[in-house]
Coordinates of N, CA, C and O in Angstrom, one line a residue:
M1 N 127.5 112.1 81.4 CA 126.6 112.3 80.3 C 125.5 113.3 80.6 O 124.9 113.2 81.7
N2 N 125.3 114.3 79.8 CA 124.2 115.2 80.0 C 122.9 114.6 79.5 O 122.9 113.8 78.6
I3 N 121.8 115.0 80.2 CA 120.5 114.5 79.8 C 120.1 115.2 78.5 O 119.3 114.6 77.8
Y4 N 120.6 116.4 78.3 CA 120.2 117.0 77.1 C 121.4 117.0 76.1 O 122.5 117.1 76.5
T5 N 121.0 116.8 74.8 CA 122.0 116.6 73.8 C 122.0 117.7 72.8 O 122.9 117.9 72.0
R6 N 120.9 118.4 72.7 CA 120.6 119.5 71.8 C 120.2 119.0 70.4 O 120.0 119.7 69.5
Y7 N 120.3 117.6 70.2 CA 119.8 117.1 68.9 C 118.4 117.4 68.6 O 118.0 117.7 67.5
G8 N 117.6 117.4 69.7 CA 116.2 117.6 69.5 C 115.8 119.0 69.2 O 114.6 119.3 68.8
D9 N 116.7 119.9 69.4 CA 116.3 121.3 69.2 C 115.9 121.6 67.8 O 115.1 122.5 67.5
Q10 N 116.4 120.8 66.8 CA 115.9 121.0 65.4 C 115.1 119.8 65.0 O 114.9 119.5 63.8
G11 N 114.6 119.0 66.0 CA 113.7 117.9 65.7 C 114.4 116.6 65.3 O 113.8 115.7 64.7
F12 N 115.6 116.4 65.8 CA 116.3 115.2 65.5 C 116.6 114.4 66.8 O 116.6 114.9 67.9
T13 N 116.8 113.1 66.6 CA 117.2 112.2 67.7 C 118.2 111.2 67.0 O 118.4 111.1 65.8
R14 N 118.8 110.3 67.9 CA 119.7 109.3 67.4 C 119.1 107.9 67.7 O 118.6 107.7 68.8
L15 N 119.3 107.0 66.8 CA 118.9 105.6 67.0 C 120.0 104.9 67.6 O 121.2 105.3 67.6
V16 N 119.8 103.6 68.0 CA 120.8 102.7 68.4 C 121.8 102.5 67.2 O 121.3 102.2 66.1
G17 N 123.0 102.8 67.4 CA 124.0 102.7 66.3 C 124.4 104.1 65.9 O 125.4 104.2 65.1
G18 N 123.7 105.1 66.3 CA 124.2 106.5 66.1 C 123.5 107.2 64.9 O 123.8 108.4 64.8
E19 N 122.7 106.6 64.1 CA 122.1 107.2 63.0 C 121.2 108.4 63.5 O 120.4 108.2 64.4
R20 N 121.3 109.5 62.9 CA 120.5 110.7 63.2 C 119.3 110.8 62.3 O 119.4 110.7 61.1
V21 N 118.1 110.9 63.0 CA 116.8 110.9 62.2 C 115.9 111.9 62.8 O 116.1 112.3 64.0
K22 N 114.9 112.3 62.0 CA 113.9 113.2 62.5 C 113.0 112.5 63.6 O 112.8 111.3 63.5
K23 N 112.5 113.2 64.5 CA 111.7 112.6 65.6 C 110.4 112.1 65.2 O 109.7 111.3 65.9
N24 N 109.9 112.4 63.9 CA 108.6 111.9 63.5 C 108.7 110.8 62.5 O 107.7 110.5 61.9
V25 N 109.9 110.2 62.3 CA 110.0 109.1 61.3 C 109.3 107.9 61.9 O 109.1 107.8 63.2
P26 N 108.8 106.9 61.1 CA 108.1 105.8 61.6 C 108.8 105.0 62.7 O 108.1 104.5 63.7
R27 N 110.1 104.9 62.7 CA 110.8 104.1 63.7 C 110.7 104.8 65.1 O 110.4 104.2 66.1
V28 N 110.8 106.1 65.1 CA 110.7 106.8 66.3 C 109.3 106.8 66.8 O 109.0 106.7 68.0
Q29 N 108.3 106.9 65.9 CA 106.9 106.8 66.3 C 106.6 105.5 66.9 O 105.9 105.4 67.9
A30 N 107.2 104.4 66.4 CA 107.0 103.1 66.9 C 107.5 102.9 68.3 O 106.8 102.6 69.3
Y31 N 108.8 103.3 68.5 CA 109.3 103.1 69.9 C 108.8 104.2 70.8 O 108.8 103.9 72.0
G32 N 108.4 105.3 70.3 CA 107.8 106.3 71.2 C 106.5 105.9 71.7 O 106.2 106.1 72.9
S33 N 105.7 105.2 70.9 CA 104.4 104.7 71.4 C 104.6 103.6 72.4 O 103.8 103.4 73.3
I34 N 105.6 102.8 72.2 CA 105.9 101.7 73.2 C 106.3 102.4 74.5 O 106.0 101.9 75.6
D35 N 107.0 103.5 74.5 CA 107.4 104.2 75.7 C 106.1 104.7 76.4 O 106.0 104.6 77.6
T36 N 105.2 105.2 75.6 CA 103.9 105.7 76.2 C 103.2 104.5 76.9 O 102.7 104.6 78.0
L37 N 103.2 103.4 76.2 CA 102.6 102.2 76.8 C 103.2 101.8 78.1 O 102.6 101.5 79.1
N38 N 104.6 101.8 78.1 CA 105.3 101.5 79.3 C 104.9 102.4 80.5 O 104.8 102.0 81.6
A39 N 104.8 103.7 80.2 CA 104.4 104.6 81.2 C 103.0 104.3 81.8 O 102.7 104.4 83.0
Q40 N 102.1 103.9 80.9 CA 100.7 103.5 81.4 C 100.8 102.3 82.2 O 100.1 102.2 83.2
V41 N 101.6 101.3 81.9 CA 101.8 100.1 82.7 C 102.4 100.6 84.1 O 102.0 100.1 85.1
G42 N 103.3 101.5 84.0 CA 103.9 102.0 85.3 C 102.8 102.7 86.1 O 102.8 102.5 87.4
F43 N 101.9 103.4 85.5 CA 100.8 104.0 86.3 C 99.9 102.9 86.9 O 99.5 103.0 88.1
T44 N 99.7 101.8 86.2 CA 98.9 100.7 86.7 C 99.7 100.1 87.9 O 99.1 99.8 88.9
V45 N 101.0 99.9 87.7 CA 101.8 99.3 88.8 C 101.7 100.2 90.0 O 101.7 99.7 91.2
A46 N 101.8 101.5 89.8 CA 101.8 102.4 91.0 C 100.5 102.3 91.8 O 100.4 102.7 92.9
S47 N 99.4 101.8 91.2 CA 98.1 101.6 91.8 C 98.1 100.4 92.7 O 97.1 100.2 93.4
L48 N 99.1 99.5 92.5 CA 99.1 98.2 93.2 C 100.0 98.3 94.5 O 100.9 99.1 94.5
G49 N 99.8 97.5 95.4 CA 100.7 97.4 96.5 C 101.9 96.5 96.1 O 101.8 95.6 95.3
Q50 N 103.1 96.9 96.6 CA 104.3 96.2 96.2 C 104.3 94.7 96.6 O 105.0 93.9 96.1
E51 N 103.4 94.3 97.6 CA 103.4 92.9 98.0 C 102.5 92.1 97.0 O 102.5 90.9 97.1
S52 N 101.8 92.7 96.1 CA 100.9 92.1 95.2 C 101.7 91.3 94.2 O 102.7 91.8 93.6
A53 N 101.3 90.1 93.9 CA 102.0 89.3 92.8 C 101.8 89.9 91.5 O 102.7 89.9 90.6
L54 N 100.7 90.6 91.3 CA 100.4 91.3 90.1 C 101.4 92.5 89.9 O 101.9 92.8 88.8
Y55 N 101.8 93.1 91.0 CA 102.8 94.2 91.0 C 104.1 93.6 90.4 O 104.7 94.2 89.4
T56 N 104.6 92.5 90.9 CA 105.8 91.9 90.5 C 105.7 91.4 89.0 O 106.6 91.7 88.2
E57 N 104.6 90.9 88.6 CA 104.4 90.4 87.3 C 104.4 91.6 86.3 O 105.0 91.5 85.2
L58 N 103.7 92.7 86.6 CA 103.7 93.8 85.7 C 105.0 94.5 85.6 O 105.4 95.1 84.5
V59 N 105.8 94.6 86.7 CA 107.1 95.2 86.6 C 108.0 94.3 85.7 O 108.8 94.8 84.9
H60 N 107.8 93.0 85.7 CA 108.5 92.1 84.8 C 108.1 92.4 83.4 O 109.0 92.5 82.5
V61 N 106.8 92.6 83.1 CA 106.4 92.9 81.8 C 106.9 94.2 81.3 O 107.3 94.4 80.2
Q62 N 107.0 95.2 82.3 CA 107.6 96.5 81.9 C 109.0 96.4 81.4 O 109.4 97.1 80.4
Q63 N 109.8 95.5 82.0 CA 111.2 95.3 81.5 C 111.1 94.8 80.1 O 111.9 95.3 79.2
W64 N 110.2 93.9 79.8 CA 110.1 93.4 78.4 C 109.6 94.4 77.4 O 110.0 94.5 76.3
I65 N 108.7 95.3 77.9 CA 108.2 96.4 77.0 C 109.4 97.3 76.7 O 109.5 97.8 75.6
F66 N 110.2 97.6 77.7 CA 111.4 98.4 77.4 C 112.3 97.7 76.4 O 112.8 98.4 75.5
D67 N 112.5 96.4 76.5 CA 113.3 95.6 75.5 C 112.7 95.8 74.1 O 113.4 95.9 73.2
C68 N 111.4 95.7 74.1 CA 110.7 95.8 72.8 C 110.9 97.2 72.2 O 111.2 97.3 71.0
G69 N 110.8 98.2 73.0 CA 111.1 99.6 72.5 C 112.5 99.7 72.0 O 112.8 100.3 71.0
S70 N 113.4 99.1 72.7 CA 114.8 99.1 72.4 C 115.0 98.5 71.0 O 115.8 98.9 70.2
D71 N 114.3 97.3 70.8 CA 114.5 96.6 69.5 C 114.0 97.5 68.4 O 114.6 97.5 67.3
F72 N 112.9 98.3 68.6 CA 112.4 99.1 67.5 C 113.3 100.3 67.3 O 113.3 100.9 66.2
A73 N 114.1 100.7 68.3 CA 115.0 101.8 68.2 C 116.3 101.3 67.5 O 117.2 102.2 67.3
T74 N 116.4 100.1 67.2 CA 117.6 99.5 66.6 C 117.4 99.1 65.2 O 116.9 98.0 64.9
P75 N 117.9 99.9 64.2 CA 117.8 99.5 62.8 C 118.7 98.4 62.4 O 119.9 98.4 62.9
E76 N 118.3 97.5 61.6 CA 119.1 96.5 61.0 C 120.0 95.7 62.0 O 121.1 95.4 61.7
E77 N 119.4 95.5 63.2 CA 120.0 94.7 64.2 C 121.5 95.1 64.5 O 122.4 94.3 64.5
K78 N 121.7 96.4 64.7 CA 123.0 97.0 65.0 C 123.5 96.4 66.3 O 124.7 96.5 66.6
R79 N 122.7 95.8 67.1 CA 123.1 95.0 68.3 C 122.1 93.9 68.3 O 121.0 94.0 67.7
P80 N 122.3 92.8 69.0 CA 121.4 91.7 69.1 C 120.0 92.2 69.6 O 119.9 93.0 70.6
Y81 N 119.0 91.7 69.0 CA 117.6 92.0 69.5 C 117.4 91.4 70.8 O 118.0 90.4 71.2
K82 N 116.5 92.0 71.6 CA 116.2 91.5 73.0 C 114.9 90.7 73.1 O 114.9 89.8 74.0
V83 N 113.9 91.0 72.3 CA 112.7 90.2 72.4 C 112.8 88.9 71.7 O 113.2 88.8 70.6
E84 N 112.5 87.8 72.5 CA 112.8 86.4 72.1 C 111.5 85.6 72.2 O 110.6 86.0 72.9
P85 N 111.4 84.5 71.5 CA 110.2 83.7 71.5 C 109.7 83.3 72.8 O 108.5 83.2 73.0
Q86 N 110.6 83.0 73.8 CA 110.1 82.6 75.1 C 109.3 83.7 75.8 O 108.4 83.3 76.7
M87 N 109.5 84.9 75.5 CA 108.6 86.0 76.0 C 107.2 85.8 75.6 O 106.2 86.0 76.3
I88 N 107.1 85.5 74.3 CA 105.7 85.4 73.7 C 105.1 84.1 74.3 O 103.9 84.1 74.6
E89 N 105.8 83.1 74.5 CA 105.3 81.8 75.1 C 104.8 82.1 76.5 O 103.7 81.6 76.9
W90 N 105.6 82.9 77.3 CA 105.2 83.3 78.6 C 103.8 84.0 78.6 O 102.9 83.8 79.4
L91 N 103.7 85.0 77.7 CA 102.5 85.8 77.6 C 101.3 84.8 77.2 O 100.2 85.0 77.8
E92 N 101.5 83.9 76.3 CA 100.5 83.0 75.9 C 100.0 82.1 77.1 O 98.8 81.9 77.3
E93 N 100.9 81.7 77.9 CA 100.6 80.9 79.1 C 99.8 81.7 80.1 O 98.8 81.3 80.7
K94 N 100.1 83.0 80.3 CA 99.4 83.9 81.2 C 98.0 84.2 80.6 O 97.0 84.2 81.3
I95 N 97.9 84.4 79.3 CA 96.7 84.7 78.7 C 95.7 83.5 78.9 O 94.6 83.7 79.3
D96 N 96.2 82.3 78.6 CA 95.4 81.1 78.8 C 94.9 81.0 80.2 O 93.7 80.7 80.5
F97 N 95.8 81.2 81.2 CA 95.4 81.1 82.6 C 94.3 82.1 82.9 O 93.3 81.8 83.5
Y98 N 94.6 83.4 82.6 CA 93.6 84.4 83.0 C 92.3 84.3 82.3 O 91.2 84.5 82.8
W99 N 92.3 83.8 81.0 CA 91.1 83.6 80.3 C 90.3 82.5 80.9 O 89.1 82.6 81.0
E100 N 90.9 81.4 81.2 CA 90.2 80.2 81.8 C 89.7 80.5 83.2 O 88.6 80.0 83.6
E101 N 90.3 81.4 83.9 CA 89.9 81.8 85.3 C 88.9 82.9 85.3 O 88.5 83.4 86.4
S102 N 88.5 83.4 84.1 CA 87.5 84.5 84.0 C 86.1 84.0 83.6 O 86.1 82.9 82.9
P103 N 85.1 84.7 83.9 CA 83.8 84.3 83.4 C 83.8 84.2 81.9 O 84.4 85.0 81.2
K104 N 83.0 83.2 81.4 CA 83.0 82.9 79.9 C 82.2 84.1 79.3 O 81.2 84.5 79.8
I105 N 82.7 84.5 78.1 CA 82.0 85.5 77.3 C 82.1 85.1 75.9 O 83.0 84.4 75.5
D106 N 81.2 85.6 75.1 CA 81.3 85.4 73.6 C 81.2 86.7 72.8 O 81.3 86.7 71.6
R107 N 81.1 87.8 73.6 CA 81.0 89.1 72.9 C 82.0 90.1 73.6 O 82.6 89.8 74.7
F108 N 82.2 91.2 72.9 CA 83.1 92.2 73.5 C 82.5 92.8 74.8 O 81.2 92.7 75.0
V109 N 83.3 93.3 75.7 CA 82.9 93.9 76.9 C 83.3 95.4 76.9 O 84.2 95.7 76.2
L110 N 82.6 96.2 77.6 CA 83.0 97.6 77.7 C 84.2 97.7 78.6 O 84.3 97.0 79.7
P111 N 85.2 98.5 78.2 CA 86.4 98.6 79.0 C 86.2 99.4 80.3 O 86.1 100.6 80.2
R112 N 86.1 98.7 81.4 CA 85.7 99.3 82.6 C 86.0 98.4 83.8 O 86.6 97.4 83.6
G113 N 85.4 98.6 84.9 CA 85.5 97.8 86.1 C 86.2 98.4 87.2 O 86.0 99.6 87.4
T114 N 87.1 97.7 87.8 CA 87.9 98.3 88.9 C 88.9 99.3 88.3 O 89.1 99.3 87.1
I115 N 89.5 100.1 89.1 CA 90.5 101.1 88.6 C 91.6 100.3 88.0 O 92.1 100.7 86.9
I116 N 92.1 99.2 88.6 CA 93.2 98.5 88.0 C 92.8 97.9 86.6 O 93.5 98.0 85.6
A117 N 91.6 97.3 86.6 CA 91.1 96.7 85.3 C 91.0 97.8 84.2 O 91.4 97.6 83.1
A118 N 90.4 98.9 84.6 CA 90.3 100.0 83.6 C 91.6 100.5 83.1 O 91.8 100.8 81.9
S119 N 92.6 100.5 84.0 CA 93.9 100.9 83.6 C 94.6 99.9 82.7 O 95.3 100.2 81.8
L120 N 94.3 98.6 83.0 CA 94.8 97.5 82.1 C 94.2 97.6 80.7 O 94.8 97.3 79.7
H121 N 92.9 98.0 80.7 CA 92.3 98.2 79.3 C 93.0 99.4 78.6 O 93.2 99.3 77.4
L122 N 93.4 100.4 79.3 CA 94.2 101.5 78.7 C 95.5 100.9 78.2 O 96.0 101.3 77.1
C123 N 96.1 100.1 78.9 CA 97.4 99.4 78.5 C 97.1 98.7 77.2 O 98.0 98.7 76.3
R124 N 96.0 98.0 77.1 CA 95.7 97.2 75.9 C 95.5 98.2 74.7 O 96.1 97.9 73.6
C125 N 94.9 99.3 74.9 CA 94.7 100.3 73.8 C 96.0 100.9 73.4 O 96.3 101.0 72.2
F126 N 96.9 101.2 74.4 CA 98.2 101.8 74.0 C 99.1 100.7 73.3 O 99.9 101.0 72.5
T127 N 98.9 99.4 73.7 CA 99.6 98.4 73.0 C 99.2 98.3 71.5 O 100.0 98.2 70.6
R128 N 97.9 98.4 71.3 CA 97.4 98.3 69.9 C 97.9 99.5 69.1 O 98.2 99.4 67.9
E129 N 98.0 100.7 69.7 CA 98.5 101.9 69.0 C 100.0 101.6 68.7 O 100.4 101.9 67.6
A130 N 100.7 101.1 69.6 CA 102.1 100.8 69.4 C 102.3 99.8 68.2 O 103.1 99.9 67.4
E131 N 101.4 98.8 68.2 CA 101.4 97.8 67.2 C 101.1 98.4 65.8 O 101.8 98.1 64.8
R132 N 100.1 99.3 65.7 CA 99.8 100.0 64.5 C 101.1 100.8 64.0 O 101.4 100.8 62.8
N133 N 101.7 101.5 64.9 CA 102.9 102.2 64.6 C 104.1 101.3 64.1 O 104.8 101.6 63.2
A134 N 104.2 100.1 64.7 CA 105.2 99.2 64.3 C 104.9 98.7 62.9 O 105.8 98.5 62.0
I135 N 103.6 98.5 62.6 CA 103.2 98.0 61.2 C 103.5 99.1 60.2 O 104.0 98.8 59.1
D136 N 103.3 100.4 60.6 CA 103.7 101.5 59.7 C 105.2 101.4 59.3 O 105.6 101.6 58.2
L137 N 106.0 101.1 60.3 CA 107.4 101.0 60.1 C 107.8 99.8 59.2 O 108.6 100.0 58.2
V138 N 107.1 98.7 59.4 CA 107.3 97.5 58.5 C 106.9 97.9 57.0 O 107.6 97.5 56.1
E139 N 105.8 98.6 56.9 CA 105.4 99.0 55.5 C 106.3 99.9 54.8 O 106.3 100.1 53.6
Q140 N 107.2 100.6 55.6 CA 108.2 101.4 55.0 C 109.5 100.6 54.6 O 110.5 101.2 54.3
Q141 N 109.3 99.3 54.7 CA 110.4 98.3 54.3 C 111.6 98.5 55.3 O 112.7 98.2 54.9
E142 N 111.3 98.8 56.5 CA 112.4 98.9 57.5 C 112.5 97.6 58.2 O 111.6 96.8 58.4
A143 N 113.8 97.2 58.5 CA 114.1 96.0 59.2 C 113.6 96.1 60.7 O 113.9 97.1 61.4
V144 N 112.9 95.1 61.1 CA 112.5 95.0 62.5 C 112.6 93.6 63.1 O 112.7 92.6 62.3
N145 N 112.6 93.5 64.4 CA 112.6 92.2 65.0 C 111.2 91.6 64.9 O 110.3 92.1 65.5
E146 N 111.0 90.6 64.1 CA 109.7 89.9 63.9 C 109.1 89.5 65.3 O 107.9 89.5 65.5
E147 N 110.0 89.0 66.2 CA 109.5 88.6 67.5 C 108.9 89.8 68.3 O 107.9 89.6 69.0
A148 N 109.4 91.0 68.1 CA 108.9 92.2 68.8 C 107.5 92.5 68.2 O 106.6 92.9 69.0
L149 N 107.2 92.3 66.9 CA 105.9 92.4 66.4 C 104.9 91.4 67.0 O 103.8 91.8 67.4
K150 N 105.3 90.2 67.1 CA 104.5 89.1 67.8 C 104.2 89.5 69.2 O 103.1 89.3 69.7
F151 N 105.3 90.0 69.9 CA 105.2 90.3 71.3 C 104.1 91.4 71.5 O 103.3 91.3 72.4
L152 N 104.1 92.4 70.7 CA 103.1 93.5 70.8 C 101.7 92.9 70.6 O 100.7 93.3 71.3
N153 N 101.5 92.1 69.6 CA 100.2 91.5 69.3 C 99.7 90.7 70.5 O 98.6 90.8 70.9
R154 N 100.6 89.9 71.0 CA 100.2 89.0 72.2 C 100.0 89.9 73.4 O 99.1 89.6 74.3
L155 N 100.8 90.9 73.6 CA 100.7 91.8 74.8 C 99.3 92.4 74.9 O 98.8 92.5 76.0
S156 N 98.7 92.8 73.8 CA 97.4 93.4 74.0 C 96.4 92.4 74.4 O 95.5 92.7 75.3
D157 N 96.5 91.1 74.0 CA 95.6 90.1 74.4 C 95.9 89.8 75.9 O 94.9 89.5 76.7
Y158 N 97.1 89.9 76.3 CA 97.5 89.7 77.8 C 96.8 90.7 78.6 O 96.1 90.4 79.6
F159 N 96.8 92.0 78.2 CA 96.2 93.0 79.0 C 94.7 92.9 79.0 O 94.0 93.1 80.1
F160 N 94.1 92.4 77.9 CA 92.6 92.2 77.9 C 92.3 91.1 78.9 O 91.4 91.2 79.7
A161 N 93.0 89.9 78.8 CA 92.7 88.8 79.6 C 92.9 89.2 81.1 O 92.1 88.8 82.0
L162 N 94.0 89.9 81.4 CA 94.3 90.3 82.7 C 93.3 91.2 83.3 O 92.8 91.1 84.5
A163 N 92.8 92.2 82.5 CA 91.8 93.1 83.0 C 90.5 92.4 83.3 O 89.9 92.6 84.4
R164 N 90.1 91.4 82.5 CA 88.9 90.6 82.8 C 89.1 89.8 84.1 O 88.2 89.7 84.9
W165 N 90.3 89.2 84.3 CA 90.6 88.4 85.5 C 90.6 89.3 86.7 O 90.0 88.9 87.7
V166 N 91.1 90.5 86.6 CA 91.1 91.4 87.8 C 89.7 91.7 88.2 O 89.3 91.7 89.3
N167 N 88.9 92.0 87.2 CA 87.4 92.3 87.5 C 86.8 91.1 88.1 O 86.0 91.2 89.0
G168 N 87.1 89.9 87.6 CA 86.5 88.7 88.2 C 86.9 88.5 89.6 O 86.1 88.1 90.4
Q169 N 88.2 88.7 89.9 CA 88.7 88.5 91.3 C 88.0 89.5 92.2 O 87.8 89.2 93.4
A170 N 87.7 90.7 91.7 CA 87.0 91.7 92.5 C 85.5 91.6 92.5 O 84.8 92.4 93.1
E171 N 85.0 90.5 91.8 CA 83.6 90.3 91.7 C 82.9 91.5 91.1 O 81.8 91.9 91.4
Q172 N 83.6 92.1 90.1 CA 83.1 93.3 89.4 C 82.5 92.8 88.1 O 83.2 92.3 87.3
P173 N 81.2 92.9 88.0 CA 80.5 92.4 86.8 C 80.9 93.2 85.5 O 81.2 94.4 85.6
E174 N 81.1 92.5 84.4 CA 81.4 93.2 83.2 C 80.1 93.5 82.4 O 79.1 92.7 82.6
I175 N 80.2 94.5 81.6 CA 79.0 94.9 80.8 C 79.3 94.5 79.4 O 80.3 95.0 78.8
L176 N 78.5 93.6 78.8 CA 78.8 93.2 77.4 C 78.4 94.4 76.5 O 77.4 95.1 76.8
Y177 N 79.1 94.5 75.4 CA 78.8 95.5 74.4 C 77.5 94.9 73.7 O 77.5 93.9 73.1
E178 N 76.4 95.7 73.8 CA 75.1 95.3 73.3 C 75.1 94.9 71.9 O 74.3 94.0 71.5
N179 N 75.8 95.6 71.0 CA 75.7 95.3 69.6 C 76.8 94.4 69.0 O 77.0 94.4 67.8
S180 N 77.5 93.8 69.9 CA 78.6 92.9 69.5 C 78.0 91.6 69.0 O 77.0 91.0 69.4
V181 N 78.6 91.1 67.9 CA 78.3 89.7 67.4 C 79.2 88.8 68.3 O 80.1 89.2 69.0
S182 N 78.9 87.5 68.2 CA 79.7 86.5 68.9 C 81.1 86.5 68.3 O 81.3 86.3 67.1
V183 N 82.1 86.7 69.2 CA 83.5 86.8 68.7 C 84.5 85.8 69.3 O 85.5 85.5 68.8
F184 N 84.2 85.4 70.5 CA 85.2 84.7 71.3 C 85.0 83.1 71.3 O 85.6 82.4 72.0
N185 N 84.1 82.7 70.4 CA 83.8 81.2 70.4 C 84.2 80.7 69.0 O 83.8 79.6 68.7
R186 N 85.0 81.4 68.2 CA 85.4 80.9 66.9 C 86.4 79.8 67.0 O 87.2 79.8 68.0
K187 N 86.4 79.0 66.1 CA 87.4 77.9 66.0 C 88.7 78.5 65.6 O 88.8 79.4 64.8
K188 N 89.8 77.9 66.1 CA 91.2 78.3 65.7 C 91.5 77.8 64.3 O 91.1 76.8 63.9

């Protein structure tokens, strides 16, 4: 298989199932932004030592992010979707753990801290961008894996909680956003 197909020479690509589409359609925007997110996670992983438990965890998450992008590249479930509810449950367990193990806050924090934490904040931002692109796709009445939408929403919370935990482990103080109202003590 050649790495180049020449489909892109006129601005086209193929989706899972073979459908030829322009590279700027909402579906391609959605999975393209997920690919960007995965590259940022890879950058974060590259900053960690391979013996780190966080290294192993983030590589695991990268596999799931790839699955998520694959689901968005698959119109009308041309093959079985890959993102499943247990992935979201795993993220929720991790979010709860990292949140409980971090200093209590009730306002937004500035995205900063250690290099790893700052990189995780970028992951959070790229996840939100991917989520916005996914919603654009849904608004075009395109079929998507609903679990993949939930996964993206939970994934941004995971990166936020993890960035805070990383800063806490490094005893790196967080700076609260001065003009923030109380946001994290609301009742569910």
